[in-house]
Coordinates of C-alpha atoms and ligand atoms in Angstrom, one line a residue:
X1 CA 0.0 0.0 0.0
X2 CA 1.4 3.2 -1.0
X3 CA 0.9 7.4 0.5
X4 CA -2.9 8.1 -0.6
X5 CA -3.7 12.1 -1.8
X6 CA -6.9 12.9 0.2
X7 CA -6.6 16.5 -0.5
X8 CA -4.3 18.9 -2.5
X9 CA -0.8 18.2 -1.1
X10 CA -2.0 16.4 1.9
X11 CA -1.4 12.8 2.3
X12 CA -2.3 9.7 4.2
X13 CA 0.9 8.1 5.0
X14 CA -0.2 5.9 7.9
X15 CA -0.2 1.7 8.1
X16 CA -2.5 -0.6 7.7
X17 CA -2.7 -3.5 10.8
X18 CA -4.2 -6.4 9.3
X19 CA -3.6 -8.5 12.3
X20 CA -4.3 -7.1 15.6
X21 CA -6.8 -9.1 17.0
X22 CA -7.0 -6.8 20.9
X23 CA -6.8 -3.4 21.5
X24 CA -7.1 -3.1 25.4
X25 CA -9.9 -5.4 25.9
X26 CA -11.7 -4.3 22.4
X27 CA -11.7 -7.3 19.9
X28 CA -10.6 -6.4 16.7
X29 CA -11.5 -8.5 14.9
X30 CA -11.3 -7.4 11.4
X31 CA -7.8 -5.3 12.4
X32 CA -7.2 -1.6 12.1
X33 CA -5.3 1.3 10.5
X34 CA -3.0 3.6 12.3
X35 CA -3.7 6.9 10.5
X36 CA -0.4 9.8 9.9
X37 CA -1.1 12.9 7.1
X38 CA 1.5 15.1 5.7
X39 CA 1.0 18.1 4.8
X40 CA 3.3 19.5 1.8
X41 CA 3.6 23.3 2.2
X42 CA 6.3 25.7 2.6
X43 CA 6.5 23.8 5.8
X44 CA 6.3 20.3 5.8
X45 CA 4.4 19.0 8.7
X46 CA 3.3 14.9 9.7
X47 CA 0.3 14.8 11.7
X48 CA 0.8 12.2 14.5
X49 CA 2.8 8.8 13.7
X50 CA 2.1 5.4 14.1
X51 CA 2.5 2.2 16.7
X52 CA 5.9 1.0 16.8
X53 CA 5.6 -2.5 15.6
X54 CA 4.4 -0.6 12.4
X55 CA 6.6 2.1 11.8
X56 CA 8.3 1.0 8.9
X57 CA 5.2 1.3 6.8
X58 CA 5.1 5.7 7.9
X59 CA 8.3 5.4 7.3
X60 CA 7.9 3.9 3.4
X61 CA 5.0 6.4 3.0
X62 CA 7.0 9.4 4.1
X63 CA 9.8 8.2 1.6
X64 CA 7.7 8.0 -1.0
X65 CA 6.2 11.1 -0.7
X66 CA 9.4 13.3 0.1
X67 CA 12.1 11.6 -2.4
X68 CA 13.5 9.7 0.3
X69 CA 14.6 12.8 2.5
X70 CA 12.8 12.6 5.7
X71 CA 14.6 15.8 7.0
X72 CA 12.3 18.0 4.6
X73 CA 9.8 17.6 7.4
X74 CA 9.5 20.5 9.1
X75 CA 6.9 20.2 11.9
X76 CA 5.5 17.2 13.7
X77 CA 1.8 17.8 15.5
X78 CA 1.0 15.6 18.2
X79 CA -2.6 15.4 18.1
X80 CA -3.0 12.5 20.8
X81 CA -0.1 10.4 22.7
X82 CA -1.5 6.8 23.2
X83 CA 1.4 4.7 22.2
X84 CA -0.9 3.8 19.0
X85 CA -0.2 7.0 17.5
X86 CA 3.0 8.2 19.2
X87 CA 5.2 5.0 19.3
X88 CA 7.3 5.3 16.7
X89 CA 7.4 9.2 17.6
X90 CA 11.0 9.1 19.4
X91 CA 12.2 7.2 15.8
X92 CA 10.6 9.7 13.5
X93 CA 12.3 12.6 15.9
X94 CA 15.6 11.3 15.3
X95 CA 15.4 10.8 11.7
X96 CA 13.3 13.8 11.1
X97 CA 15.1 16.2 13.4
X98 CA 12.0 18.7 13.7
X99 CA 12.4 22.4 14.0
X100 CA 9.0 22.1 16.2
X101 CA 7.0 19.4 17.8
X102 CA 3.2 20.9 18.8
X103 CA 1.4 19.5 21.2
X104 CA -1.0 20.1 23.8
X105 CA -0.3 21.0 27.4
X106 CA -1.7 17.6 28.8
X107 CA 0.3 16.6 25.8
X108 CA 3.9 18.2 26.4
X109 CA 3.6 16.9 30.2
X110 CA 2.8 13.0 29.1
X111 CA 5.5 13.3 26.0
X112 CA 8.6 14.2 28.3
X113 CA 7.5 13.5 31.5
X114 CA 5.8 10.0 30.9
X115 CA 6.5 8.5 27.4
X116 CA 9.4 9.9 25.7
X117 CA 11.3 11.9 28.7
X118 CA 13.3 13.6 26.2
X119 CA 13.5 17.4 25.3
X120 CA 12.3 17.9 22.2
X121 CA 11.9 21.8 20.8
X122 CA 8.3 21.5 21.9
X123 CA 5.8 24.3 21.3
X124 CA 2.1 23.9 23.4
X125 CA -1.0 25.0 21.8
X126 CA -4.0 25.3 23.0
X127 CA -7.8 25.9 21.7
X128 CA -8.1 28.6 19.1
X129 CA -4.1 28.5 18.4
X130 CA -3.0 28.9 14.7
X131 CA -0.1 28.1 12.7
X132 CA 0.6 28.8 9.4
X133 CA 2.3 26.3 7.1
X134 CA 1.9 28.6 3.9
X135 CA -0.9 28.3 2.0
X136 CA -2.3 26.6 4.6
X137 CA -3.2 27.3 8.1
X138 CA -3.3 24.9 10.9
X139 CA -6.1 25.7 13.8
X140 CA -5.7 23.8 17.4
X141 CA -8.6 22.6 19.3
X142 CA -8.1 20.5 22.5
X143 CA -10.8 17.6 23.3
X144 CA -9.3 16.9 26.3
X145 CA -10.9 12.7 27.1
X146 CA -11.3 12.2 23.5
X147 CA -10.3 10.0 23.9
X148 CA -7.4 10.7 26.7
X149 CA -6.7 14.6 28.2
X150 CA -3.9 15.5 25.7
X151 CA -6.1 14.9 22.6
X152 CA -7.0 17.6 20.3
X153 CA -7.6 18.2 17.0
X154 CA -5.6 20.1 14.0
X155 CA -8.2 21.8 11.5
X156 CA -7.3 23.3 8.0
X157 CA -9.2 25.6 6.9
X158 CA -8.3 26.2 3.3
X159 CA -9.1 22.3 2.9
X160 CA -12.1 22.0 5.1
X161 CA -10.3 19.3 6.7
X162 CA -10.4 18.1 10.1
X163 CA -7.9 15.5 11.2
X164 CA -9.8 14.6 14.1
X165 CA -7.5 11.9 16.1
X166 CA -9.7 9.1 17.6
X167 CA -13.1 10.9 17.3
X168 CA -14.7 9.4 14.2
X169 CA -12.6 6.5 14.0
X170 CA -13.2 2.6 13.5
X171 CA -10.8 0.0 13.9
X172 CA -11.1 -1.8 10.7
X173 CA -8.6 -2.8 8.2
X174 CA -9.2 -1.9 4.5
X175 CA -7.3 -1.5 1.3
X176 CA -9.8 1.6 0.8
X177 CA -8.7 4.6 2.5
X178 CA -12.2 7.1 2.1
X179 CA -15.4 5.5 3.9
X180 CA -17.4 6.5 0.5
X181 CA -15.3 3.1 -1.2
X182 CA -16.9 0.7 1.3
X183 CA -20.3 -1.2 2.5
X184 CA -21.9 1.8 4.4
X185 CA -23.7 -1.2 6.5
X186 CA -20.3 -2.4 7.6
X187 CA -18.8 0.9 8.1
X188 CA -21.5 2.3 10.8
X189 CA -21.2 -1.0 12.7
X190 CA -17.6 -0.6 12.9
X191 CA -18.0 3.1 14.1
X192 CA -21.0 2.3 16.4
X193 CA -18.7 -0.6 18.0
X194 CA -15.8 2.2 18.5
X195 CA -18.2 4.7 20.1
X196 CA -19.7 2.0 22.0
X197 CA -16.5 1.1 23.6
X198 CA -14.1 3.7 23.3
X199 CA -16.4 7.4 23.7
X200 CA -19.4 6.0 25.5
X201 CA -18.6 7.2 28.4
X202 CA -17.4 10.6 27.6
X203 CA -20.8 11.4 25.9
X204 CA -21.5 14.5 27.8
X205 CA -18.2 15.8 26.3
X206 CA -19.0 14.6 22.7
X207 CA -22.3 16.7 23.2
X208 CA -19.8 19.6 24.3
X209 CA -17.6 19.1 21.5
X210 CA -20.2 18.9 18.5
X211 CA -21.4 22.5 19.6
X212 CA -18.5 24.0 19.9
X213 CA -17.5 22.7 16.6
X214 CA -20.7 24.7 15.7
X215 CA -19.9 27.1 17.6
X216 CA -16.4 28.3 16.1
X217 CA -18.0 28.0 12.5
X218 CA -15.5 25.2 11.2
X219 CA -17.0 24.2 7.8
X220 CA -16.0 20.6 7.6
X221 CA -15.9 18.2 4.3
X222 CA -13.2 16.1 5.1
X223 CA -13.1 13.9 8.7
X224 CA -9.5 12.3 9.0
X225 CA -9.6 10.1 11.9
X226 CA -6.4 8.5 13.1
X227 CA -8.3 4.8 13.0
X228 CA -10.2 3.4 9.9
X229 CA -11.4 5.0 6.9
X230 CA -11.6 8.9 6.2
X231 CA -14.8 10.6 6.1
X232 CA -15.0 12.9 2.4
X233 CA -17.7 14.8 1.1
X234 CA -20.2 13.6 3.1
X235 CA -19.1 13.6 6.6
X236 CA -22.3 14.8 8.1
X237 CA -23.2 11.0 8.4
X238 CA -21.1 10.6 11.1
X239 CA -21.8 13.7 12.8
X240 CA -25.0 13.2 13.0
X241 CA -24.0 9.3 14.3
X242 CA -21.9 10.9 17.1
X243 CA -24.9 13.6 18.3
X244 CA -27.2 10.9 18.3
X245 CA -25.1 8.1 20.2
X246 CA -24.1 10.3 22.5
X247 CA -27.4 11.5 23.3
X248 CA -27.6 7.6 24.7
X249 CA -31.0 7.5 22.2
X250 CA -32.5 3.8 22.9
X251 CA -35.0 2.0 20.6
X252 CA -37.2 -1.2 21.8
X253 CA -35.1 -3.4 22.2
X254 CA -33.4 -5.7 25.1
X255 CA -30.1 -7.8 25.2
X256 CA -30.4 -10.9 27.5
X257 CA -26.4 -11.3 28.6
X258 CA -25.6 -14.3 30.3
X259 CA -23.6 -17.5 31.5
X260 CA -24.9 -20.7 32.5
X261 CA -23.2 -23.9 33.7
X262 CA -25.7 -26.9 33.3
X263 CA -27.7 -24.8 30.6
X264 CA -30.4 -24.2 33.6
X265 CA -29.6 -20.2 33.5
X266 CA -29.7 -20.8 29.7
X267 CA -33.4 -22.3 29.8
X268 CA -34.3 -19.5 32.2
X269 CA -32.6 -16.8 29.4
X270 CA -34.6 -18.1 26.5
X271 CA -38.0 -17.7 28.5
X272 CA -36.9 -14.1 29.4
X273 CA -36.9 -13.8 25.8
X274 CA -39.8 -15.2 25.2
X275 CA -42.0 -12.7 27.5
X276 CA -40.0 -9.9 25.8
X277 CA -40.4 -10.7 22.7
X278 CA -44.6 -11.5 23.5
X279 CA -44.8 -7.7 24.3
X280 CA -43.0 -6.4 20.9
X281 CA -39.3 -5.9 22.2
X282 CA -36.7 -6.6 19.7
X283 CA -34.6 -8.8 21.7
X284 CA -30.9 -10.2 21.4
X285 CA -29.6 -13.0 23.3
X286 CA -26.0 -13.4 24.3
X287 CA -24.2 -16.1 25.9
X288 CA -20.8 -14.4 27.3
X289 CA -18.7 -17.4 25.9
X290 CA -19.5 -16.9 22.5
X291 CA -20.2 -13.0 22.3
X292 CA -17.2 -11.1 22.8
X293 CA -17.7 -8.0 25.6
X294 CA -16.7 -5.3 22.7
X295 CA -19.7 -7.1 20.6
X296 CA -22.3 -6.7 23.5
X297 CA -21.2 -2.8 23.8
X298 CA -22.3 -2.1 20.5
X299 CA -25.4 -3.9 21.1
X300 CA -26.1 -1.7 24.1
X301 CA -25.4 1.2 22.7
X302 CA -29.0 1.4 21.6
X303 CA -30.6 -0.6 23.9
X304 CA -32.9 0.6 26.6
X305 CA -33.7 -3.0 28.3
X306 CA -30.3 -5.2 30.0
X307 CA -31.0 -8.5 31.5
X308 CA -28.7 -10.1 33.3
X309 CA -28.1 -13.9 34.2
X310 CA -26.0 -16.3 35.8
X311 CA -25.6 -19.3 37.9
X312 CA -24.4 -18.7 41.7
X313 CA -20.3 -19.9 41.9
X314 CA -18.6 -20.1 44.9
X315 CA -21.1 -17.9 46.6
X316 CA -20.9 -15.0 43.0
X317 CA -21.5 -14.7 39.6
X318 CA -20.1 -16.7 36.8
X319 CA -16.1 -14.8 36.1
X320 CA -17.6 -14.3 32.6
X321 CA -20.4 -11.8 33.8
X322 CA -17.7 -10.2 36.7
X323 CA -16.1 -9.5 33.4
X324 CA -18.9 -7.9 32.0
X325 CA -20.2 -5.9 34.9
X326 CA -16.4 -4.4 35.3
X327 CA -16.3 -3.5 31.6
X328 CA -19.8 -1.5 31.3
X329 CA -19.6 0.0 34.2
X330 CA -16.3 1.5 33.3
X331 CA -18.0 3.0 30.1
X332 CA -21.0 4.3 31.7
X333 CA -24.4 3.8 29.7
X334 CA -27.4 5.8 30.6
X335 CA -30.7 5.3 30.3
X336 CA -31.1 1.8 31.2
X337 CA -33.6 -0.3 33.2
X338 CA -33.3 -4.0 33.6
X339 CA -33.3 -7.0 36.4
X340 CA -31.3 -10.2 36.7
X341 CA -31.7 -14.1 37.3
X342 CA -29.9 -17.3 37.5
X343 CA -30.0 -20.6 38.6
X344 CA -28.4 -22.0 42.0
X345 CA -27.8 -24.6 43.7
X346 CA -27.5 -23.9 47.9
X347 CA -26.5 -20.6 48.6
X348 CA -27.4 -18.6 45.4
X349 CA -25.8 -15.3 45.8
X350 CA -25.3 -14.1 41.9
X351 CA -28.5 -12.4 41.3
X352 CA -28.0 -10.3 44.7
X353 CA -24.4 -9.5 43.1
X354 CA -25.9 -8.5 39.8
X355 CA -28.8 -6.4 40.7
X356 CA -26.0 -4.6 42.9
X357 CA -23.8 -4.0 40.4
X358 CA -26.8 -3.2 38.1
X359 CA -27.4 -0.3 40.7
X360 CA -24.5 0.9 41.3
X361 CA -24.0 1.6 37.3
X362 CA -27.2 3.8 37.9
X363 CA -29.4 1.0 36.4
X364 CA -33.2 1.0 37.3
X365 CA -34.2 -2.1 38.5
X366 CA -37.4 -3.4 37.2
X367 CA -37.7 -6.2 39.4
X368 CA -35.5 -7.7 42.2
X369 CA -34.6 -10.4 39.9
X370 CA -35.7 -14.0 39.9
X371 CA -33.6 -17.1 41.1
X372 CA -34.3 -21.2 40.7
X373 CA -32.9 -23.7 42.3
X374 CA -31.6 -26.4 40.4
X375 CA -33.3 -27.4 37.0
X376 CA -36.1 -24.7 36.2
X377 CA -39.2 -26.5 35.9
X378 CA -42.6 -25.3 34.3
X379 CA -43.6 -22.9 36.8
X380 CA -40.3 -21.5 37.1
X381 CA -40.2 -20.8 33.5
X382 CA -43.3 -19.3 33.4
X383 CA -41.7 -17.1 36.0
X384 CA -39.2 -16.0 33.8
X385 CA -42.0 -15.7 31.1
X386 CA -43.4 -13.1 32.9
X387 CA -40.1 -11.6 34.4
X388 CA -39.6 -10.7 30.8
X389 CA -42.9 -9.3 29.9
X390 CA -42.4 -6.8 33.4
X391 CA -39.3 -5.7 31.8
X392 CA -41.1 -5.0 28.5
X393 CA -43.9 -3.4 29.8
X394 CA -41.4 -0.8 31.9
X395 CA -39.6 -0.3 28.6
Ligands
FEO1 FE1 -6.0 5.4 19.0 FE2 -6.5 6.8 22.2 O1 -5.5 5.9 20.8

């Protein structure tokens, strides 16, 4: 894969990561792209580099672009430090030899005093900074947790180009660079799954960002994200994607997440669905050993009904939900309402565990959940028959 053109003298030069099958916890399962630009002016500048393992590939593109010279380069911005995007930075320094490296302030303190630790002519910009590159301009705005406090984003005006770091992203790995070359389908899924697991819980902040976006007037027909394809001549659609996710907007429909051991907690799961699904509730089921946690975010991104179930082990929950429970509440949804259940044996602790953890992730609790011992028989299924009509009916 060689540099791609996306505008007039600006370039994608970043790499392609076919492979990568985890990014903290998210399964990627179809890869991702760590996105660079250059921009080709009087002064030459590379917009953020690339993970470490990859850097030959910026590296190949830069060459390419700059007849092998990589000290043409004049400026490096650091729009956003996670080692995905400044790995290879300390590299790139050396061989590039920068007259400037801009940054933000959260930026410039994590770069020498947590990454890098090494002096580089740093300049800090903040929100509403400018710097010209000759024809073209650059304009700073910070987005501090978006998705870390360093992050911001570098806007050229002349191009109507945003490069926005990991707003906007997806991690999926294409031989198409511009989102318009690809299965639109596809595309949202992979951007829902990224809000869904990366932004979700910064929503409030996305809702701050979008209007000041409006607010300082940036007209916008280019989104360059620093993961997945690049956003041209429509990018509105994702826009309007991130106002509306953010919002936390949920439609009828419930996800029924659980484990089960002797597939008792499995019958009671499908009966759930059943009373759900009686009242007009779009429903998904998922077992957690065959649905991955990043795959269940994406589902509840939109969903306004969570069940919960497990069998009681060793006095808790199965270590598949603990999982779980750990991982949503970290991102935060809001706007749900929901109960659990499981089967037990003796003691039967796990639904206690889960309506706890239910309420302490601000979820409203439709019912104090429902618990059978052993094998479920009739009645008890008709239990769970009715458990999941309640939770329709308070959807
Ligand atoms: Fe793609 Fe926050 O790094």
């Amino acid at each position: 894969m060689g540099a791609v053109p996306i505008k007039e003298n600006v370039y994608w030069v970043g790499a392609v990561d076919w492979n990568v099958r985890d990014f903290h916890g998210y399964s990627t399962w179809k890869g991702t792209t760590y996105n660079a630009y250059l921009v080709t002016d009087d002064k030459i500048t590379l917009f953020d580099t690339v993970k470490e393992s990859h850097r030959g590939e910026l590296i190949h593109h830069l060459h390419e672009v700059l007849g092998g010279d990589l000290t043409r380069i004049d400026y490096i911005v650091v729009n956003h430090v996670e080692m995905d995007h400044s790995g290879s930075l300390a590299e790139m320094v050396a061989r590039i030899k920068p007259e400037k490296v801009f940054c933000s302030p959260m930026g410039h303190k994590a770069l020498l005093e947590h990454f890098h630790h090494q002096d580089w002519p740093y300049e800090v910009v903040k929100t509403g900074d400018t710097l010209k590159l000759g024809k073209k301009t650059v304009r700073f705005l910070e987005t501090k947790m978006l998705h870390w406090p360093d992050s911001m984003f570098s806007y050229i005006p002349e191009d109507k180009l945003l490069i926005s770091s990991d707003a906007f992203g997806q991690h999926w790995a294409t031989s198409e660079r511009f989102a318009d070359q690809v299965a639109a389908p596809e595309l949202m899924t992979h951007a829902a799954k990224y809000y869904a697991n990366i932004l979700l819980l910064y929503s409030p902040l996305v809702q701050k960002l979008l209007a000041t976006v409006q607010e300082m007037g940036l007209v916008i027909d280019m989104i360059a994200p620093d993961h997945g394809l690049i956003w041209r001549g429509n990018p509105g659609v994702i826009l309007e994607a991130y106002d509306r996710w953010s919002r936390q907007e949920a439609a009828r429909k419930a996800l029924v997440i659980y484990d089960t051991m002797w597939h008792s907690t499995e019958k009671m799961a499908k009966a759930i669905v059943s009373g759900l699904t009686a009242e007009g509730v779009s429903v998904q089921l998922l077992n957690l050993r065959v649905s991955h946690r990043s795959d269940i975010l994406t589902e509840v991104l939109d969903a306004r009904g969570l069940v919960f179930g497990s069998p009681t082990l060793n006095n808790n929950m199965m270590p598949r939900m603990a999982d779980f429970l750990t991982y949503l509440k970290g991102l935060r949804p809001k706007g749900k309402i929901g109960t659990a259940f499981g089967s037990y044996g003796w003691s039967g602790e796990a639904v206690k565990h889960i309506t706890a953890a239910m309420e302490e992730m601000g979820i409203e609790l439709v019912d104090p959940g429902q618990k059978l011992k052993y094998v479920p028989d009739h009645d008890g299924l008709r239990g769970c028959v009715e458990l999941g009509r309640k939770v329709a009916k308070a959807m």
